[in-house]
Amino acid sequence: MAPDPHTVVAAAIDGPWRLDPLTERLVPLRGWRGPDEVGDVVALLLSRWRARPRGAPARVLAEVTALLAARPGVRHHLDDRPEPQWRWPVEPWTDLAGLASGLDLDVGELEWFADRGGWLHRSPDGPLHHYRRRWTASRSGVPRLLETPAPRLQELQRRVGRHVLAAIPLHDAAHGYVRGRSPVTLAGLHAGRPMVLCVDLEGFFSHVSGERIAGMLRAAGYPAPVAAALAGLLVTATPAAVLRAAPSATADLAWEPRRRLLDRLAGPHLPQGAPTSPAVANLLAYRLDRRLAGLATAVGAEYGRYADDLVLSGPASLPAAGLAKRVTQIAAEEGFRVRPDKTRTLPDHHRQRITGLVVNAGPAAARSDYDALRALLHNCARTGPDAQNRADHPAFREHLLGRISWVGTGRPARAARLRALFDAISW
């Protein structure tokens, strides 16, 4: 008896769609009668799909089930699957009906919000879509797409975050979007180090596909259909009309990254703007963090990550060039891509800046940031805040308080002087 079709589909779509890697993923599955049976199934899959299937998981499963069932002498017992083995204390939804009930939906609504049929990807962008999309510029020259879920989907995502994502452990190296951690904690980890290596990842959210999320959820214990539906609630595929409206790159080196971004956005990916995307990206970076932490330990260094910013620091003898090359290789093996133009080697005789903070001594904002904010607060007191709100911040007062808190990091005297200037403003 061949393995369960759910297991076959999960393993098959979790990697390159070529003969050798596909065979390597299917061989370890339990239930094969011999190597010939594995070869026959791989041949069936490759003959049915020339590239990895990107349709709705339920439809792919149905077609694979039919393909396998059509083979002479092969029997499948789809309703005799073992009980889920829960790896972490996630909400134990064992079928789609239970998942829908747990989210206060019926199964039809669950299918609609998870878009398991890919209907919204093929339909024109409009009021029926679950996301509102807006292109913005970035300093790198590659346009950025903000995809904000509608209120009801946003609430469903928050529930998944509370009941599922919060129960899956993060690596200790993660500092971004983690309770009790911040850019300050990452900067403090590397403060006063003779050598700092900073590496940036390209398209951190868009590199996380629905298939990778479903794989993580299957590892947590969820049956394949439930894992696929949960993943569908957390990802989106950008409609073609939105992709065609993408702004041009604004820098010569940004054209290739722009093309790669559009290719990733066309498939199911983590949207930048969903409340769960930071947590999911952190969880999917667990293996990356584990491997880079091990690499850092091997060379006597420290490693930490804030979202897409990877930082290693250590003694002056740290082999920064070799480390950067190895980090690039490990990131590629874990499904991410490094931006070579953003890699920086910072010895202590240069200004070592991490996530906006200078760490040569202790974490602190740059003197230029302090001077600029002091001048702005002085002018606000002299001419009034409205005249100085040139960027039209809707909450300018809160914006200034946030900047004071940031620029005053690690420097209480600075913070006190800035707060005195703020108190002199007439609101």
Coordinates of N, CA and C in Angstrom, one line a residue, residues 91 232 257 273 298 341 364 386 415:
E91 N -3.8 25.0 19.0 CA -5.2 24.7 19.0 C -5.4 23.4 18.2
G232 N -3.7 29.4 4.0 CA -4.5 30.2 3.0 C -5.0 31.5 3.7
P257 N 16.1 42.9 -8.7 CA 15.3 42.7 -7.5 C 13.8 43.0 -7.7
G273 N 1.7 43.9 5.7 CA 0.6 44.7 6.1 C -0.4 43.8 7.0
A298 N 30.8 28.8 16.2 CA 32.0 28.2 15.7 C 33.2 29.1 15.5
D341 N 24.5 44.2 -2.1 CA 24.8 45.6 -2.0 C 24.6 46.2 -0.6
A364 N 23.1 53.7 21.0 CA 22.7 55.1 21.1 C 22.4 55.6 19.6
D386 N 2.6 73.3 13.7 CA 2.0 73.2 12.4 C 3.0 73.6 11.3
A415 N 17.8 62.6 26.4 CA 16.4 62.5 26.5 C 15.8 63.6 27.3

